[in-house]
Coordinates of C-alpha atoms in Angstrom, one line a residue:
M1 CA 0.0 0.0 0.3
K2 CA 2.8 2.3 0.5
K3 CA 4.6 1.5 -2.6
K4 CA 1.4 2.5 -4.3
L5 CA 0.9 5.9 -2.6
L6 CA 4.9 6.4 -3.3
L7 CA 4.6 5.7 -6.9
G8 CA 1.6 7.9 -7.3
F9 CA 3.2 10.5 -5.7
L10 CA 6.2 10.4 -8.0
V11 CA 3.8 10.3 -11.0
V12 CA 2.1 13.7 -9.8
L13 CA 5.7 15.2 -9.2
L14 CA 7.1 14.4 -12.5
A15 CA 3.7 15.6 -14.4
A16 CA 4.1 19.0 -12.6
A17 CA 7.8 19.4 -13.5
G18 CA 6.9 18.7 -17.3
G19 CA 4.0 21.1 -17.3
Y20 CA 6.3 23.8 -15.6
A21 CA 8.9 23.2 -18.5
W22 CA 6.4 23.5 -21.2
M23 CA 4.9 26.8 -20.0
Q24 CA 8.5 28.2 -19.7
K25 CA 9.1 27.0 -23.1
K26 CA 6.2 28.5 -24.4
D27 CA 6.6 32.0 -22.8
E28 CA 10.1 32.3 -24.2
P29 CA 10.1 35.2 -26.9
K30 CA 10.6 34.3 -30.6
A31 CA 13.5 35.4 -32.4
A32 CA 13.1 38.7 -34.2
V33 CA 13.0 38.4 -38.1
P34 CA 15.2 40.8 -39.6
A35 CA 13.2 43.5 -41.1
K36 CA 13.7 44.4 -44.7
G37 CA 13.7 47.7 -45.7
P38 CA 15.8 50.9 -46.5
G39 CA 19.4 50.7 -44.9
K40 CA 18.6 46.9 -43.9
G41 CA 18.4 45.1 -47.2
G42 CA 19.1 47.3 -49.9
P43 CA 20.2 51.2 -50.5
T44 CA 18.7 53.9 -48.8
P45 CA 16.4 56.1 -50.8
V46 CA 17.2 59.8 -50.4
V47 CA 16.1 62.9 -52.4
A48 CA 19.4 64.5 -53.8
A49 CA 19.7 67.5 -56.3
P50 CA 22.8 69.2 -57.9
A51 CA 24.0 72.3 -55.8
P52 CA 23.4 75.2 -58.4
S53 CA 25.0 78.8 -58.7
G54 CA 22.6 81.5 -58.4
E55 CA 21.8 84.8 -56.8
I56 CA 20.8 85.5 -52.9
D57 CA 19.8 88.8 -51.2
L58 CA 21.8 89.9 -48.3
I59 CA 19.2 90.4 -45.9
I60 CA 19.1 91.7 -42.5
N61 CA 16.1 91.0 -40.1
G62 CA 15.0 92.8 -37.6
L63 CA 12.0 93.8 -34.8
G64 CA 10.4 97.0 -35.2
T65 CA 7.5 99.5 -34.1
V66 CA 5.3 101.5 -36.2
T67 CA 6.4 105.1 -35.3
P68 CA 4.2 108.0 -36.6
L69 CA 6.1 111.0 -38.2
R70 CA 4.0 113.4 -35.9
T71 CA 1.7 112.9 -33.4
V72 CA 0.1 116.2 -32.2
T73 CA -2.4 117.0 -29.3
V74 CA -4.8 119.8 -30.3
R75 CA -5.3 122.6 -27.2
S76 CA -7.3 125.6 -27.1
R77 CA -5.2 128.9 -27.2
V78 CA -7.9 131.0 -25.2
D79 CA -10.4 130.2 -22.5
G80 CA -14.1 130.0 -23.3
E81 CA -17.0 127.8 -23.8
L82 CA -16.6 125.0 -26.5
M83 CA -19.3 125.6 -28.9
K84 CA -19.2 123.5 -31.8
V85 CA -17.2 119.8 -32.6
L86 CA -16.7 120.0 -36.2
F87 CA -14.9 116.5 -36.4
Q88 CA -15.6 112.6 -36.0
E89 CA -13.9 110.3 -34.0
G90 CA -11.2 108.5 -36.3
Q91 CA -11.7 111.0 -39.3
A92 CA -8.9 111.4 -41.5
V93 CA -8.5 115.6 -41.1
K94 CA -6.3 117.9 -43.4
E95 CA -4.0 120.4 -42.3
G96 CA -5.9 123.9 -41.3
Q97 CA -9.3 122.1 -41.4
L98 CA -11.8 123.3 -38.9
L99 CA -12.2 121.1 -35.9
A100 CA -14.0 123.3 -33.1
E101 CA -15.2 126.6 -32.3
I102 CA -15.1 128.4 -29.0
D103 CA -17.3 131.2 -27.9
P104 CA -15.7 134.2 -29.6
R105 CA -18.0 137.2 -28.0
N106 CA -15.9 138.2 -25.5
F107 CA -12.8 138.3 -27.9
Q108 CA -15.0 140.4 -30.4
V109 CA -15.5 143.0 -27.6
Q110 CA -11.9 143.4 -27.0
L111 CA -11.2 143.8 -30.6
E112 CA -14.0 146.4 -30.8
Q113 CA -12.3 148.2 -27.9
A114 CA -9.0 148.2 -29.3
Q115 CA -10.4 149.5 -32.7
G116 CA -11.9 152.5 -30.8
Q117 CA -8.7 153.4 -29.0
L118 CA -6.5 153.4 -32.2
A119 CA -9.5 155.5 -33.9
K120 CA -9.3 158.0 -31.1
D121 CA -5.3 158.3 -30.8
H122 CA -5.0 158.4 -34.8
A123 CA -7.4 161.5 -34.2
L124 CA -5.4 162.9 -32.0
L125 CA -2.2 162.3 -34.1
Q126 CA -3.9 164.2 -37.1
N127 CA -4.6 167.1 -35.1
A128 CA -1.4 167.4 -33.5
R129 CA 0.3 167.3 -37.1
L130 CA -2.0 170.1 -38.3
D131 CA -1.1 172.2 -35.3
L132 CA 2.5 171.4 -35.9
E133 CA 2.2 172.8 -39.7
R134 CA 0.6 176.0 -38.2
Y135 CA 3.5 176.5 -35.5
E136 CA 6.1 176.2 -38.4
A137 CA 4.6 178.7 -40.6
L138 CA 4.3 181.0 -37.9
F139 CA 8.0 180.3 -36.6
K140 CA 8.9 181.4 -40.0
Q141 CA 7.3 184.7 -39.7
D142 CA 8.7 185.1 -36.3
S143 CA 5.4 185.0 -34.7
I144 CA 6.1 182.2 -32.1
A145 CA 8.9 181.0 -30.0
R146 CA 11.0 178.0 -31.2
Q147 CA 10.3 176.2 -28.1
Q148 CA 6.7 176.1 -29.0
V149 CA 7.2 174.5 -32.1
D150 CA 9.6 171.9 -30.6
T151 CA 6.8 171.0 -27.8
Q152 CA 4.3 170.4 -30.6
A153 CA 6.6 168.1 -32.4
S154 CA 7.1 166.1 -29.3
L155 CA 3.4 165.9 -29.1
V156 CA 3.2 164.3 -32.4
R157 CA 5.7 161.9 -32.0
Q158 CA 3.9 160.9 -28.6
Y159 CA 0.5 160.5 -30.4
E160 CA 2.5 158.3 -33.4
G161 CA 3.7 155.8 -30.5
A162 CA 0.2 155.6 -29.0
V163 CA -1.2 154.8 -32.4
R164 CA 1.6 152.2 -32.8
V165 CA 0.6 150.5 -29.3
D166 CA -3.2 150.4 -30.3
R167 CA -2.6 148.9 -33.6
S168 CA -0.5 146.3 -31.7
Q169 CA -3.7 145.7 -29.4
V170 CA -6.1 145.7 -32.5
D171 CA -3.5 142.8 -33.7
S172 CA -3.5 140.8 -30.6
A173 CA -7.5 141.1 -30.2
R174 CA -7.9 140.0 -33.6
L175 CA -5.3 137.1 -33.1
Q176 CA -7.2 135.8 -29.9
L177 CA -10.2 136.0 -31.7
S178 CA -8.8 134.0 -34.5
Y179 CA -7.9 131.5 -31.8
T180 CA -11.5 130.7 -31.1
K181 CA -11.6 128.8 -34.4
V182 CA -9.7 125.6 -33.8
T183 CA -8.0 124.2 -37.0
A184 CA -5.9 120.8 -37.4
P185 CA -2.1 122.0 -37.2
V186 CA -1.2 118.6 -39.3
S187 CA -3.1 116.1 -41.6
G188 CA -3.6 112.8 -40.2
R189 CA -6.4 110.7 -38.0
A190 CA -8.5 112.5 -35.4
G191 CA -8.1 110.0 -32.3
L192 CA -11.1 110.0 -29.8
R193 CA -12.8 113.2 -28.5
L194 CA -11.4 114.2 -25.2
V195 CA -14.0 117.2 -24.3
D196 CA -17.6 117.2 -25.4
Q197 CA -19.4 120.3 -26.5
G198 CA -20.6 122.7 -23.9
N199 CA -17.7 122.4 -21.7
I200 CA -15.4 125.5 -20.4
V201 CA -11.9 124.8 -22.1
R202 CA -8.7 126.8 -21.1
A203 CA -5.5 127.1 -22.8
G204 CA -3.8 125.2 -19.7
D205 CA -5.6 122.0 -20.0
A206 CA -3.0 119.3 -20.3
S207 CA -5.5 116.9 -22.0
G208 CA -6.3 119.0 -25.0
L209 CA -9.3 118.5 -27.4
V210 CA -8.0 115.6 -29.3
V211 CA -4.9 113.8 -30.7
I212 CA -4.0 114.1 -34.4
T213 CA -1.6 111.2 -35.8
Q214 CA 0.0 111.3 -39.1
L215 CA -0.2 108.2 -40.8
Q216 CA 0.9 108.9 -44.3
P217 CA 4.0 108.9 -44.5
A218 CA 4.5 106.3 -41.5
A219 CA 7.9 105.2 -40.0
V220 CA 9.3 101.9 -38.4
V221 CA 12.0 101.9 -35.9
F222 CA 13.8 98.7 -35.7
T223 CA 17.0 97.2 -34.2
V224 CA 19.9 95.6 -35.7
P225 CA 23.1 94.0 -34.2
Q226 CA 26.0 96.3 -34.1
D227 CA 28.2 94.0 -36.2
N228 CA 25.9 95.1 -39.1
V229 CA 26.4 98.9 -38.7
P230 CA 29.5 99.3 -40.9
V231 CA 27.8 97.9 -43.7
V232 CA 24.4 100.0 -43.3
M233 CA 26.3 103.1 -42.7
K234 CA 28.4 102.8 -45.8
R235 CA 25.2 102.2 -47.9
L236 CA 23.4 104.9 -46.2
Q237 CA 26.1 107.7 -46.6
S238 CA 26.6 106.8 -50.3
G239 CA 22.8 108.1 -51.1
E240 CA 21.7 104.7 -52.4
R241 CA 18.3 103.6 -51.8
I242 CA 17.9 100.5 -49.1
S243 CA 14.9 98.8 -49.3
V244 CA 12.9 97.8 -46.3
E245 CA 9.7 95.6 -46.1
A246 CA 7.6 95.4 -43.2
W247 CA 5.9 92.0 -42.6
D248 CA 3.2 91.0 -40.2
R249 CA 3.8 89.4 -36.9
E250 CA 3.8 85.7 -38.2
Q251 CA 5.7 86.9 -41.3
K252 CA 3.2 85.4 -43.8
A253 CA 2.1 88.9 -45.1
K254 CA 3.9 91.9 -46.5
L255 CA 2.5 95.1 -45.2
A256 CA 4.1 97.6 -46.8
E257 CA 7.5 98.4 -48.7
G258 CA 9.8 101.6 -48.1
A259 CA 13.4 102.7 -47.8
L260 CA 15.8 103.1 -45.0
A261 CA 15.8 106.9 -43.9
S262 CA 18.2 107.4 -40.8
A263 CA 20.2 105.9 -38.0
D264 CA 20.6 106.3 -34.4
N265 CA 24.0 107.8 -33.5
Q266 CA 25.2 105.2 -30.5
V267 CA 25.1 101.7 -29.7
D268 CA 22.8 100.4 -27.0
P269 CA 25.2 99.2 -24.5
Q270 CA 22.6 96.8 -22.8
T271 CA 21.5 95.0 -26.0
G272 CA 24.3 95.6 -28.5
T273 CA 22.1 96.9 -31.0
V274 CA 21.5 100.1 -33.0
K275 CA 18.0 101.8 -34.0
L276 CA 17.2 102.6 -37.6
K277 CA 14.2 104.3 -39.2
A278 CA 12.6 103.3 -42.3
Q279 CA 9.8 105.4 -43.9
F280 CA 6.9 104.0 -46.0
D281 CA 4.2 105.7 -48.0
N282 CA 1.5 103.7 -46.3
A283 CA -0.8 104.4 -49.0
D284 CA -3.5 101.9 -47.9
F285 CA -3.1 102.4 -44.1
A286 CA -1.8 99.1 -43.6
L287 CA 0.8 100.1 -40.7
F288 CA -0.8 101.4 -37.4
P289 CA 0.7 103.6 -34.9
N290 CA 2.6 101.2 -32.1
Q291 CA 2.0 98.2 -34.2
F292 CA 4.6 95.2 -33.8
V293 CA 6.4 94.4 -37.4
N294 CA 9.0 92.4 -38.6
V295 CA 11.5 94.2 -40.8
R296 CA 13.6 92.9 -43.7
M297 CA 16.2 95.0 -45.0
K298 CA 18.0 94.5 -48.4
L299 CA 21.5 95.4 -48.1
D300 CA 22.9 93.6 -51.2
T301 CA 22.5 90.8 -53.9
L302 CA 25.2 88.3 -53.9
R303 CA 25.9 86.6 -57.5
D304 CA 27.3 83.1 -58.7
V305 CA 27.1 81.9 -55.1
V306 CA 26.2 78.1 -54.4
V307 CA 22.7 78.2 -53.1
I308 CA 20.9 74.9 -51.5
P309 CA 17.9 74.6 -49.4
A310 CA 18.5 75.1 -45.6
A311 CA 17.4 71.9 -44.5
A312 CA 20.2 70.2 -46.3
V313 CA 22.6 71.6 -43.7
Q314 CA 23.0 69.3 -40.7
R315 CA 24.7 69.9 -37.4
G316 CA 27.3 67.4 -36.0
T317 CA 30.0 67.4 -33.4
Q318 CA 32.5 68.8 -36.0
G319 CA 30.3 71.5 -37.0
L320 CA 28.0 72.3 -39.8
F321 CA 28.0 69.9 -42.8
V322 CA 26.1 68.2 -45.8
Y323 CA 25.7 64.7 -47.3
V324 CA 26.9 64.9 -50.6
V325 CA 26.3 61.7 -53.1
R326 CA 29.5 60.5 -54.7
G327 CA 30.0 58.8 -58.1
D328 CA 29.4 55.2 -56.4
N329 CA 26.0 56.2 -55.0
T330 CA 27.4 56.5 -51.5
V331 CA 27.3 59.4 -49.1
G332 CA 30.1 61.3 -47.6
Q333 CA 30.0 64.3 -44.9
R334 CA 31.2 67.4 -46.4
P335 CA 31.8 70.0 -44.0
V336 CA 30.4 73.6 -45.0
R337 CA 30.6 77.3 -44.1
L338 CA 27.5 79.1 -44.3
G339 CA 26.7 82.6 -46.1
P340 CA 23.7 84.6 -45.9
A341 CA 20.1 83.0 -45.7
E342 CA 17.0 84.2 -47.4
G343 CA 13.8 82.3 -46.8
L344 CA 14.3 78.5 -47.1
R345 CA 17.4 79.1 -49.1
V346 CA 21.1 79.3 -47.7
A347 CA 24.2 80.3 -49.3
I348 CA 27.3 78.1 -49.0
A349 CA 30.6 80.2 -48.4
D350 CA 32.7 77.4 -48.7
G351 CA 32.8 73.7 -48.7
L352 CA 30.6 72.8 -52.2
T353 CA 31.2 73.4 -55.6
P354 CA 28.6 74.3 -58.2
G355 CA 27.2 70.7 -59.3
D356 CA 27.7 68.7 -56.2
M357 CA 24.8 66.2 -55.6
V358 CA 23.7 67.3 -52.1
V359 CA 21.0 65.2 -50.4
I360 CA 18.2 67.5 -49.5
D361 CA 15.8 64.7 -47.9
G362 CA 16.3 61.5 -46.0
M363 CA 19.3 62.3 -43.9
D364 CA 18.1 61.0 -40.8
R365 CA 18.8 57.6 -42.1
L366 CA 22.3 58.2 -43.4
R367 CA 25.8 57.4 -42.0
P368 CA 29.0 58.2 -44.1
G369 CA 29.8 55.6 -46.7
A370 CA 26.0 54.4 -46.6
Q371 CA 24.6 53.2 -50.1
V372 CA 21.9 55.3 -51.5
E373 CA 19.2 55.3 -54.1
V374 CA 18.8 58.9 -55.6
S375 CA 15.0 59.8 -56.4
G376 CA 13.9 63.1 -57.4
A377 CA 11.1 63.2 -54.9
R378 CA 10.4 62.7 -51.3
P379 CA 10.6 58.8 -50.5
E380 CA 7.0 57.6 -49.2
I381 CA 6.0 54.7 -47.1
K382 CA 4.8 51.9 -49.2
P383 CA 1.1 50.7 -48.3
P384 CA 0.9 47.0 -47.1
A385 CA 0.3 44.4 -49.9
E386 CA -3.1 43.5 -50.6
G387 CA -4.6 40.5 -48.4
M388 CA -2.9 41.9 -45.2
R389 CA -5.3 42.9 -42.6
K390 CA -4.6 44.1 -39.1
G391 CA -5.4 41.5 -36.4
K392 CA -5.0 38.4 -38.1
G393 CA -1.4 37.8 -37.3
R394 CA 2.0 38.8 -38.6
G395 CA 2.5 38.3 -42.1
K396 CA -0.4 36.1 -42.4
K397 CA -2.2 36.1 -45.6
Q398 CA -6.0 36.5 -45.7
E399 CA -7.6 33.1 -46.3

């Protein structure tokens, strides 16, 4: 009986050990099947093109702010009630256009008083001159003394001085009366109205009546690195026109095109930049005061230089380089020195010659000496073969 129990226990133990071994073998990962594809079982497909010789513009980019050439706060020059407001908010006004009227009655009265005093003194002057003529005639006849003639001549000069003072008083009163009509000192766009009709305005008011901003032409103040100052100043002093373009914040739309007008006289020591000012006609009012813009200033055009897409330039431990396709369809790294860039193109100052086959797409799968297959378009991922479907096993055809 004991032997049967021992034999049964051994059978169970062996069965458990076999089952455990079978489960371990089942759970072992299968050996990975080498994948076939680019760089594994054949040459790597890339897009390459000969490096052409062409032209590229020497562009300096900067950040700028639209600045009006003139911003004027229109204020009253006299005290009085604001009788009329003759402009609309946001209206385009011209220089000399009537904007508002102030109560003129007080100044009209002052003008009439000055004119009356002038008429009175002018009459006294005329009478004194007639008396002087009579005295001079009598003096020639030895009828009066010389002293009386001299006294009358002094009285004439006194009245002449009084008449001059009266005329200046008349001109002053007429000038004050003209100030009751407020006109636009410059052409531009009127802002929001700062004083409503019916209020008492004074010459000392700091806020004024309205602010007029000149929008045509408009200026853009931007900064450039101090290393570019010698080239800019040389072109500016030569009198040549330096083209400047203003682009929107995202650099997708060109807002206006103008020319460089002036440069600041010192470098900002905190930023190492210099302020430049460009002027734009702004015929379509695309530029607005205090608007942020991106500035592109064209200094020169380089000709007969090697120009390649900027995407072809790679950065490694040894610096900048490009992949060049050799005659045996292998690639090699070619160190390059970059020149000016324009958009998606960049000039190569050193390292390439016109005609070199440069890889412009597919560089992420390349290594020096790798075999490549050159195509004229971007390599696409091929779709799975017909009959393959997901969820039915790896590589199994649909039954």
